[in-house]
Amino acid sequence: MAALCASSATTISSPSSQKTGGLLGATRSSFLGGKKLRVSKYRAPASGAKWSFTVSAAAADPNRPLWFPGSTPPPWLDGSLPGDFGFDPLGFGSDPDTLKWMVQSELVHCRWAMLGAAGIFIPEFLTKLGILNTPSWYTAGELEYFTDTTTLFIIELILIGWAEGR
């Protein structure tokens, strides 16, 4: 939803010749980039026909929605990222490399959250159908594992810390 609401950069193409009936005018929104992507499907032009088109990009909208109406967003938050409402009071994203890393880590965290949701609902559904015999997700903490929970917690901290620190 944030990718659809916060997209402020657009790409416009105006072909000067559409003699072969292509789809040069079609665009689609990039979920990850927050910008419009060009979808170019066309056949090779007939002999003697020349193709030309112009691509231009619009700047970020100065009237874009902000986290606090009337506030001035930092210069490194230009509205090109999904969910960018100009909120970075501590300046974590001021370094371009750090901002790029934060975008990628947010994608990783979202993917883990989606896997976690699937890990709750799919076994519940399969248990209701009688295919699996698994406990409900809210009673998983009551089960006895192959080792004590302190060891599992420490191993989890080490492994997740390693994955996050890369």
Short mmCIF file of N, CA and C in Angstrom, two decimals:
data_model
loop_
_atom_site.label_atom_id
_atom_site.label_comp_id
_atom_site.label_asym_id
_atom_site.label_seq_id
_atom_site.Cartn_x
_atom_site.Cartn_y
_atom_site.Cartn_z
N MET A 1 0.82 -1.18 0.00
CA MET A 1 0.00 0.00 0.00
C MET A 1 0.87 1.24 0.00
N ALA A 2 1.98 1.21 0.77
CA ALA A 2 2.85 2.38 0.82
C ALA A 2 3.49 2.65 -0.52
N ALA A 3 3.76 1.58 -1.28
CA ALA A 3 4.37 1.78 -2.59
C ALA A 3 3.42 2.49 -3.53
N LEU A 4 2.13 2.25 -3.36
CA LEU A 4 1.16 2.90 -4.23
C LEU A 4 0.90 4.33 -3.81
N CYS A 5 0.93 4.60 -2.51
CA CYS A 5 0.61 5.93 -2.02
C CYS A 5 1.79 6.88 -2.11
N ALA A 6 3.01 6.38 -1.94
CA ALA A 6 4.16 7.26 -1.85
C ALA A 6 4.93 7.39 -3.15
N SER A 7 4.45 6.80 -4.23
CA SER A 7 5.15 6.94 -5.50
C SER A 7 5.03 8.37 -5.98
N SER A 8 6.16 9.02 -6.14
CA SER A 8 6.10 10.40 -6.59
C SER A 8 6.86 10.64 -7.87
N ALA A 9 7.60 9.67 -8.33
CA ALA A 9 8.33 9.84 -9.58
C ALA A 9 7.63 9.04 -10.66
N THR A 10 7.49 9.63 -11.82
CA THR A 10 6.81 8.95 -12.91
C THR A 10 7.66 9.00 -14.15
N THR A 11 7.41 8.06 -15.03
CA THR A 11 8.11 8.01 -16.31
C THR A 11 7.07 8.13 -17.40
N ILE A 12 7.31 9.02 -18.33
CA ILE A 12 6.36 9.27 -19.39
C ILE A 12 7.05 9.03 -20.71
N SER A 13 6.40 8.32 -21.59
CA SER A 13 6.96 8.06 -22.90
C SER A 13 5.95 8.46 -23.95
N SER A 14 6.42 9.16 -24.95
CA SER A 14 5.52 9.54 -26.04
C SER A 14 6.14 9.12 -27.35
N PRO A 15 5.69 8.01 -27.91
CA PRO A 15 6.26 7.55 -29.17
C PRO A 15 5.84 8.47 -30.31
N SER A 16 6.76 8.69 -31.22
CA SER A 16 6.44 9.54 -32.36
C SER A 16 5.87 8.74 -33.51
N SER A 17 6.03 7.43 -33.46
CA SER A 17 5.50 6.59 -34.53
C SER A 17 5.03 5.28 -33.94
N GLN A 18 3.77 4.93 -34.14
CA GLN A 18 3.25 3.66 -33.66
C GLN A 18 2.65 2.91 -34.83
N LYS A 19 3.42 2.70 -35.85
CA LYS A 19 2.91 2.05 -37.05
C LYS A 19 2.73 0.56 -36.88
N THR A 20 3.46 -0.05 -35.94
CA THR A 20 3.37 -1.50 -35.80
C THR A 20 2.53 -1.93 -34.61
N GLY A 21 1.89 -1.02 -33.90
CA GLY A 21 0.94 -1.38 -32.85
C GLY A 21 1.58 -1.97 -31.62
N GLY A 22 2.59 -1.35 -31.04
CA GLY A 22 3.23 -1.86 -29.83
C GLY A 22 2.53 -1.37 -28.58
N LEU A 23 3.10 -1.73 -27.44
CA LEU A 23 2.57 -1.30 -26.15
C LEU A 23 3.52 -0.33 -25.50
N LEU A 24 3.98 0.66 -26.21
CA LEU A 24 4.96 1.58 -25.64
C LEU A 24 4.37 2.46 -24.55
N GLY A 25 3.09 2.70 -24.56
CA GLY A 25 2.49 3.58 -23.57
C GLY A 25 2.18 2.91 -22.25
N ALA A 26 2.38 1.61 -22.13
CA ALA A 26 2.01 0.88 -20.92
C ALA A 26 3.06 1.06 -19.84
N THR A 27 2.63 1.29 -18.62
CA THR A 27 3.54 1.36 -17.48
C THR A 27 2.95 0.52 -16.36
N ARG A 28 3.81 0.15 -15.44
CA ARG A 28 3.34 -0.55 -14.25
C ARG A 28 4.15 -0.05 -13.08
N SER A 29 3.61 -0.12 -11.90
CA SER A 29 4.27 0.39 -10.72
C SER A 29 5.21 -0.67 -10.16
N SER A 30 6.38 -0.25 -9.75
CA SER A 30 7.32 -1.15 -9.10
C SER A 30 7.01 -1.18 -7.62
N PHE A 31 6.75 -2.35 -7.08
CA PHE A 31 6.44 -2.47 -5.66
C PHE A 31 7.66 -2.15 -4.80
N LEU A 32 8.83 -2.52 -5.28
CA LEU A 32 10.03 -2.33 -4.48
C LEU A 32 10.64 -0.95 -4.66
N GLY A 33 10.55 -0.39 -5.84
CA GLY A 33 11.22 0.88 -6.09
C GLY A 33 10.35 2.10 -5.89
N GLY A 34 9.04 1.94 -5.92
CA GLY A 34 8.16 3.07 -5.73
C GLY A 34 8.07 3.98 -6.94
N LYS A 35 8.63 3.58 -8.05
CA LYS A 35 8.61 4.39 -9.25
C LYS A 35 7.88 3.63 -10.35
N LYS A 36 7.51 4.35 -11.38
CA LYS A 36 6.87 3.71 -12.51
C LYS A 36 7.93 3.05 -13.38
N LEU A 37 7.65 1.85 -13.83
CA LEU A 37 8.56 1.13 -14.70
C LEU A 37 8.00 1.13 -16.11
N ARG A 38 8.85 1.18 -17.07
CA ARG A 38 8.46 1.17 -18.47
C ARG A 38 8.30 -0.27 -18.92
N VAL A 39 7.20 -0.61 -19.52
CA VAL A 39 6.96 -1.91 -20.11
C VAL A 39 7.00 -1.71 -21.61
N SER A 40 8.04 -2.21 -22.25
CA SER A 40 8.20 -1.99 -23.69
C SER A 40 8.09 -3.32 -24.41
N LYS A 41 6.99 -3.52 -25.12
CA LYS A 41 6.82 -4.70 -25.95
C LYS A 41 6.49 -4.19 -27.35
N TYR A 42 7.34 -4.45 -28.27
CA TYR A 42 7.08 -3.99 -29.62
C TYR A 42 7.75 -4.91 -30.61
N ARG A 43 7.22 -4.92 -31.81
CA ARG A 43 7.81 -5.70 -32.89
C ARG A 43 8.84 -4.85 -33.59
N ALA A 44 9.72 -5.52 -34.30
CA ALA A 44 10.73 -4.78 -35.06
C ALA A 44 10.02 -3.92 -36.11
N PRO A 45 10.48 -2.69 -36.28
CA PRO A 45 9.83 -1.82 -37.26
C PRO A 45 10.02 -2.35 -38.67
N ALA A 46 9.06 -2.03 -39.50
CA ALA A 46 9.15 -2.43 -40.91
C ALA A 46 10.34 -1.72 -41.54
N SER A 47 10.84 -2.29 -42.60
CA SER A 47 12.02 -1.70 -43.24
C SER A 47 11.70 -0.27 -43.66
N GLY A 48 12.60 0.62 -43.33
CA GLY A 48 12.43 2.02 -43.68
C GLY A 48 11.73 2.82 -42.58
N ALA A 49 11.00 2.17 -41.66
CA ALA A 49 10.32 2.90 -40.59
C ALA A 49 11.30 3.18 -39.47
N LYS A 50 11.24 4.35 -38.90
CA LYS A 50 12.14 4.72 -37.81
C LYS A 50 11.34 4.91 -36.53
N TRP A 51 11.90 4.44 -35.44
CA TRP A 51 11.28 4.58 -34.14
C TRP A 51 12.02 5.65 -33.36
N SER A 52 11.28 6.47 -32.69
CA SER A 52 11.90 7.40 -31.76
C SER A 52 10.88 7.69 -30.66
N PHE A 53 11.37 7.84 -29.46
CA PHE A 53 10.50 8.18 -28.35
C PHE A 53 11.30 8.98 -27.34
N THR A 54 10.59 9.68 -26.48
CA THR A 54 11.20 10.53 -25.49
C THR A 54 10.82 10.01 -24.11
N VAL A 55 11.80 9.92 -23.22
CA VAL A 55 11.55 9.49 -21.85
C VAL A 55 11.91 10.65 -20.95
N SER A 56 11.00 11.03 -20.06
CA SER A 56 11.30 12.09 -19.11
C SER A 56 10.79 11.67 -17.74
N ALA A 57 11.41 12.17 -16.70
CA ALA A 57 11.03 11.82 -15.33
C ALA A 57 10.65 13.10 -14.60
N ALA A 58 9.60 13.02 -13.82
CA ALA A 58 9.16 14.17 -13.04
C ALA A 58 9.88 14.16 -11.69
N ALA A 59 10.12 15.33 -11.14
CA ALA A 59 10.77 15.44 -9.83
C ALA A 59 9.78 15.07 -8.74
N ALA A 60 10.29 14.91 -7.53
CA ALA A 60 9.43 14.58 -6.40
C ALA A 60 8.42 15.69 -6.18
N ASP A 61 7.23 15.30 -5.82
CA ASP A 61 6.15 16.25 -5.61
C ASP A 61 6.41 17.05 -4.34
N PRO A 62 6.48 18.38 -4.42
CA PRO A 62 6.71 19.16 -3.20
C PRO A 62 5.52 19.12 -2.25
N ASN A 63 4.35 18.76 -2.74
CA ASN A 63 3.15 18.70 -1.91
C ASN A 63 2.84 17.26 -1.48
N ARG A 64 3.86 16.41 -1.42
CA ARG A 64 3.65 15.02 -1.03
C ARG A 64 3.26 14.94 0.44
N PRO A 65 2.61 13.85 0.84
CA PRO A 65 2.22 13.72 2.25
C PRO A 65 3.44 13.56 3.15
N LEU A 66 3.45 14.28 4.25
CA LEU A 66 4.55 14.23 5.22
C LEU A 66 4.03 13.69 6.54
N TRP A 67 4.95 13.19 7.37
CA TRP A 67 4.57 12.62 8.66
C TRP A 67 3.99 13.69 9.57
N PHE A 68 4.45 14.92 9.43
CA PHE A 68 3.92 16.04 10.20
C PHE A 68 3.63 17.16 9.21
N PRO A 69 2.37 17.48 8.97
CA PRO A 69 2.05 18.49 7.96
C PRO A 69 2.75 19.82 8.24
N GLY A 70 3.35 20.37 7.20
CA GLY A 70 4.06 21.64 7.32
C GLY A 70 5.52 21.49 7.66
N SER A 71 5.98 20.28 7.97
CA SER A 71 7.39 20.08 8.29
C SER A 71 8.21 20.02 7.01
N THR A 72 9.50 20.22 7.15
CA THR A 72 10.42 20.15 6.01
C THR A 72 11.15 18.82 6.07
N PRO A 73 11.01 17.98 5.04
CA PRO A 73 11.71 16.69 5.07
C PRO A 73 13.20 16.88 4.85
N PRO A 74 14.03 15.96 5.36
CA PRO A 74 15.46 16.05 5.12
C PRO A 74 15.76 15.93 3.62
N PRO A 75 16.87 16.49 3.16
CA PRO A 75 17.16 16.46 1.72
C PRO A 75 17.39 15.06 1.17
N TRP A 76 17.81 14.10 1.99
CA TRP A 76 18.06 12.75 1.49
C TRP A 76 16.77 11.95 1.34
N LEU A 77 15.68 12.41 1.89
CA LEU A 77 14.38 11.76 1.70
C LEU A 77 13.59 12.59 0.70
N ASP A 78 13.70 12.19 -0.56
CA ASP A 78 13.10 12.98 -1.64
C ASP A 78 11.75 12.46 -2.09
N GLY A 79 11.20 11.45 -1.43
CA GLY A 79 9.90 10.92 -1.81
C GLY A 79 9.96 9.82 -2.83
N SER A 80 11.15 9.37 -3.20
CA SER A 80 11.26 8.33 -4.23
C SER A 80 11.13 6.92 -3.66
N LEU A 81 11.23 6.75 -2.36
CA LEU A 81 11.12 5.43 -1.74
C LEU A 81 9.68 5.17 -1.30
N PRO A 82 9.25 3.91 -1.33
CA PRO A 82 7.91 3.60 -0.83
C PRO A 82 7.81 3.90 0.66
N GLY A 83 6.73 4.51 1.06
CA GLY A 83 6.52 4.82 2.47
C GLY A 83 7.35 5.97 2.98
N ASP A 84 7.94 6.76 2.09
CA ASP A 84 8.77 7.89 2.49
C ASP A 84 7.87 9.08 2.79
N PHE A 85 7.70 9.36 4.07
CA PHE A 85 6.91 10.51 4.49
C PHE A 85 7.79 11.56 5.15
N GLY A 86 9.10 11.51 4.90
CA GLY A 86 10.02 12.53 5.39
C GLY A 86 10.36 12.44 6.86
N PHE A 87 10.26 11.26 7.47
CA PHE A 87 10.55 11.11 8.89
C PHE A 87 11.91 10.46 9.08
N ASP A 88 12.90 11.24 9.49
CA ASP A 88 14.22 10.75 9.86
C ASP A 88 14.86 11.77 10.79
N PRO A 89 14.32 11.92 12.02
CA PRO A 89 14.80 12.98 12.91
C PRO A 89 16.23 12.78 13.38
N LEU A 90 16.73 11.55 13.42
CA LEU A 90 18.09 11.31 13.89
C LEU A 90 19.09 11.23 12.75
N GLY A 91 18.65 11.31 11.52
CA GLY A 91 19.55 11.33 10.37
C GLY A 91 20.18 10.00 10.04
N PHE A 92 19.50 8.90 10.34
CA PHE A 92 20.06 7.58 10.04
C PHE A 92 20.27 7.36 8.55
N GLY A 93 19.44 7.95 7.70
CA GLY A 93 19.53 7.74 6.27
C GLY A 93 20.33 8.79 5.53
N SER A 94 21.09 9.62 6.24
CA SER A 94 21.82 10.70 5.57
C SER A 94 22.94 10.17 4.69
N ASP A 95 23.54 9.04 5.05
CA ASP A 95 24.56 8.42 4.21
C ASP A 95 23.86 7.56 3.16
N PRO A 96 24.13 7.76 1.86
CA PRO A 96 23.44 6.99 0.82
C PRO A 96 23.63 5.48 0.94
N ASP A 97 24.82 5.04 1.36
CA ASP A 97 25.05 3.61 1.51
C ASP A 97 24.22 3.04 2.66
N THR A 98 24.13 3.78 3.76
CA THR A 98 23.33 3.34 4.89
C THR A 98 21.85 3.30 4.53
N LEU A 99 21.39 4.30 3.78
CA LEU A 99 19.99 4.32 3.35
C LEU A 99 19.68 3.13 2.46
N LYS A 100 20.61 2.80 1.55
CA LYS A 100 20.41 1.64 0.68
C LYS A 100 20.37 0.35 1.51
N TRP A 101 21.25 0.25 2.51
CA TRP A 101 21.25 -0.93 3.37
C TRP A 101 19.95 -1.02 4.16
N MET A 102 19.44 0.11 4.64
CA MET A 102 18.19 0.10 5.40
C MET A 102 17.01 -0.34 4.54
N VAL A 103 17.00 0.09 3.28
CA VAL A 103 15.93 -0.33 2.37
C VAL A 103 15.98 -1.84 2.19
N GLN A 104 17.17 -2.39 1.97
CA GLN A 104 17.30 -3.83 1.77
C GLN A 104 16.97 -4.60 3.04
N SER A 105 17.38 -4.09 4.20
CA SER A 105 17.07 -4.81 5.44
C SER A 105 15.57 -4.77 5.73
N GLU A 106 14.90 -3.69 5.34
CA GLU A 106 13.45 -3.65 5.52
C GLU A 106 12.76 -4.69 4.65
N LEU A 107 13.28 -4.90 3.44
CA LEU A 107 12.73 -5.95 2.58
C LEU A 107 12.93 -7.33 3.20
N VAL A 108 14.10 -7.56 3.78
CA VAL A 108 14.38 -8.84 4.42
C VAL A 108 13.43 -9.05 5.61
N HIS A 109 13.23 -8.00 6.42
CA HIS A 109 12.34 -8.12 7.58
C HIS A 109 10.90 -8.39 7.14
N CYS A 110 10.47 -7.75 6.07
CA CYS A 110 9.11 -8.00 5.57
C CYS A 110 8.96 -9.43 5.08
N ARG A 111 9.99 -9.94 4.44
CA ARG A 111 9.92 -11.33 3.95
C ARG A 111 9.85 -12.31 5.11
N TRP A 112 10.63 -12.04 6.18
CA TRP A 112 10.56 -12.91 7.35
C TRP A 112 9.19 -12.84 8.00
N ALA A 113 8.60 -11.65 8.05
CA ALA A 113 7.26 -11.52 8.64
C ALA A 113 6.23 -12.28 7.83
N MET A 114 6.35 -12.23 6.50
CA MET A 114 5.40 -12.98 5.66
C MET A 114 5.59 -14.48 5.84
N LEU A 115 6.84 -14.93 5.97
CA LEU A 115 7.08 -16.35 6.23
C LEU A 115 6.52 -16.76 7.59
N GLY A 116 6.66 -15.88 8.58
CA GLY A 116 6.11 -16.17 9.90
C GLY A 116 4.59 -16.30 9.87
N ALA A 117 3.94 -15.41 9.13
CA ALA A 117 2.48 -15.50 9.00
C ALA A 117 2.08 -16.78 8.29
N ALA A 118 2.82 -17.13 7.24
CA ALA A 118 2.53 -18.39 6.54
C ALA A 118 2.78 -19.58 7.46
N GLY A 119 3.80 -19.49 8.31
CA GLY A 119 4.10 -20.56 9.25
C GLY A 119 3.04 -20.73 10.33
N ILE A 120 2.23 -19.71 10.54
CA ILE A 120 1.12 -19.82 11.48
C ILE A 120 -0.11 -20.39 10.78
N PHE A 121 -0.46 -19.81 9.64
CA PHE A 121 -1.75 -20.13 9.02
C PHE A 121 -1.75 -21.46 8.26
N ILE A 122 -0.67 -21.80 7.59
CA ILE A 122 -0.66 -23.03 6.79
C ILE A 122 -0.76 -24.28 7.68
N PRO A 123 0.05 -24.42 8.75
CA PRO A 123 -0.14 -25.60 9.61
C PRO A 123 -1.52 -25.65 10.28
N GLU A 124 -2.06 -24.47 10.65
CA GLU A 124 -3.41 -24.46 11.23
C GLU A 124 -4.43 -24.98 10.23
N PHE A 125 -4.32 -24.53 8.99
CA PHE A 125 -5.24 -24.95 7.94
C PHE A 125 -5.11 -26.44 7.66
N LEU A 126 -3.86 -26.93 7.57
CA LEU A 126 -3.65 -28.35 7.30
C LEU A 126 -4.09 -29.22 8.47
N THR A 127 -4.00 -28.72 9.69
CA THR A 127 -4.51 -29.45 10.85
C THR A 127 -6.03 -29.52 10.81
N LYS A 128 -6.67 -28.43 10.42
CA LYS A 128 -8.14 -28.44 10.32
C LYS A 128 -8.62 -29.42 9.25
N LEU A 129 -7.83 -29.58 8.17
CA LEU A 129 -8.19 -30.53 7.11
C LEU A 129 -7.88 -31.97 7.49
N GLY A 130 -7.09 -32.18 8.56
CA GLY A 130 -6.73 -33.52 8.98
C GLY A 130 -5.47 -34.05 8.33
N ILE A 131 -4.75 -33.21 7.62
CA ILE A 131 -3.52 -33.65 6.95
C ILE A 131 -2.36 -33.68 7.94
N LEU A 132 -2.26 -32.69 8.80
CA LEU A 132 -1.22 -32.61 9.82
C LEU A 132 -1.85 -32.74 11.20
N ASN A 133 -1.01 -33.05 12.17
CA ASN A 133 -1.45 -33.06 13.56
C ASN A 133 -0.47 -32.19 14.34
N THR A 134 -0.59 -30.89 14.17
CA THR A 134 0.31 -29.95 14.83
C THR A 134 -0.45 -29.16 15.89
N PRO A 135 0.24 -28.73 16.94
CA PRO A 135 -0.44 -27.90 17.94
C PRO A 135 -0.70 -26.50 17.37
N SER A 136 -1.60 -25.79 17.99
CA SER A 136 -1.88 -24.41 17.58
C SER A 136 -0.66 -23.55 17.87
N TRP A 137 -0.54 -22.45 17.13
CA TRP A 137 0.62 -21.59 17.27
C TRP A 137 0.70 -20.96 18.65
N TYR A 138 -0.42 -20.75 19.30
CA TYR A 138 -0.40 -20.10 20.61
C TYR A 138 -0.06 -21.07 21.73
N THR A 139 -0.03 -22.37 21.46
CA THR A 139 0.38 -23.34 22.48
C THR A 139 1.78 -23.89 22.19
N ALA A 140 2.47 -23.32 21.23
CA ALA A 140 3.80 -23.83 20.87
C ALA A 140 4.81 -23.65 22.00
N GLY A 141 4.64 -22.64 22.82
CA GLY A 141 5.56 -22.42 23.93
C GLY A 141 5.43 -23.42 25.06
N GLU A 142 4.35 -24.16 25.09
CA GLU A 142 4.13 -25.16 26.14
C GLU A 142 4.79 -26.49 25.82
N LEU A 143 5.26 -26.68 24.60
CA LEU A 143 5.85 -27.95 24.19
C LEU A 143 7.25 -28.11 24.74
N GLU A 144 7.67 -29.36 24.90
CA GLU A 144 9.04 -29.68 25.31
C GLU A 144 9.89 -29.89 24.06
N TYR A 145 10.95 -29.12 23.95
CA TYR A 145 11.84 -29.24 22.80
C TYR A 145 12.99 -30.18 23.13
N PHE A 146 13.88 -30.41 22.15
CA PHE A 146 14.98 -31.34 22.34
C PHE A 146 16.05 -30.81 23.30
N THR A 147 16.02 -29.54 23.62
CA THR A 147 16.95 -28.94 24.57
C THR A 147 16.21 -27.87 25.36
N ASP A 148 16.90 -27.28 26.33
CA ASP A 148 16.23 -26.26 27.14
C ASP A 148 16.07 -24.96 26.34
N THR A 149 15.13 -24.14 26.75
CA THR A 149 14.80 -22.93 25.98
C THR A 149 15.90 -21.88 26.05
N THR A 150 16.70 -21.86 27.10
CA THR A 150 17.79 -20.89 27.18
C THR A 150 18.82 -21.14 26.09
N THR A 151 19.17 -22.39 25.87
CA THR A 151 20.12 -22.73 24.80
C THR A 151 19.55 -22.35 23.44
N LEU A 152 18.29 -22.66 23.20
CA LEU A 152 17.66 -22.30 21.94
C LEU A 152 17.65 -20.78 21.73
N PHE A 153 17.38 -20.04 22.79
CA PHE A 153 17.34 -18.58 22.71
C PHE A 153 18.72 -18.01 22.38
N ILE A 154 19.77 -18.52 23.02
CA ILE A 154 21.13 -18.03 22.77
C ILE A 154 21.56 -18.37 21.34
N ILE A 155 21.29 -19.57 20.88
CA ILE A 155 21.63 -19.95 19.50
C ILE A 155 20.88 -19.07 18.51
N GLU A 156 19.61 -18.80 18.79
CA GLU A 156 18.83 -17.93 17.91
C GLU A 156 19.41 -16.52 17.87
N LEU A 157 19.80 -15.98 19.01
CA LEU A 157 20.42 -14.66 19.03
C LEU A 157 21.71 -14.63 18.21
N ILE A 158 22.52 -15.66 18.34
CA ILE A 158 23.78 -15.71 17.59
C ILE A 158 23.51 -15.79 16.09
N LEU A 159 22.63 -16.68 15.67
CA LEU A 159 22.36 -16.85 14.24
C LEU A 159 21.68 -15.63 13.63
N ILE A 160 20.69 -15.06 14.30
CA ILE A 160 20.02 -13.87 13.77
C ILE A 160 20.97 -12.68 13.80
N GLY A 161 21.79 -12.57 14.83
CA GLY A 161 22.79 -11.50 14.88
C GLY A 161 23.78 -11.60 13.74
N TRP A 162 24.17 -12.81 13.41
CA TRP A 162 25.07 -13.01 12.26
C TRP A 162 24.39 -12.61 10.96
N ALA A 163 23.13 -13.03 10.79
CA ALA A 163 22.41 -12.71 9.55
C ALA A 163 22.15 -11.22 9.43
N GLU A 164 21.83 -10.55 10.53
CA GLU A 164 21.57 -9.11 10.48
C GLU A 164 22.84 -8.30 10.31
N GLY A 165 23.94 -8.79 10.81
CA GLY A 165 25.19 -8.03 10.75
C GLY A 165 25.93 -8.10 9.43
N ARG A 166 25.47 -8.93 8.51
CA ARG A 166 26.16 -9.05 7.23
C ARG A 166 25.95 -7.85 6.37
#
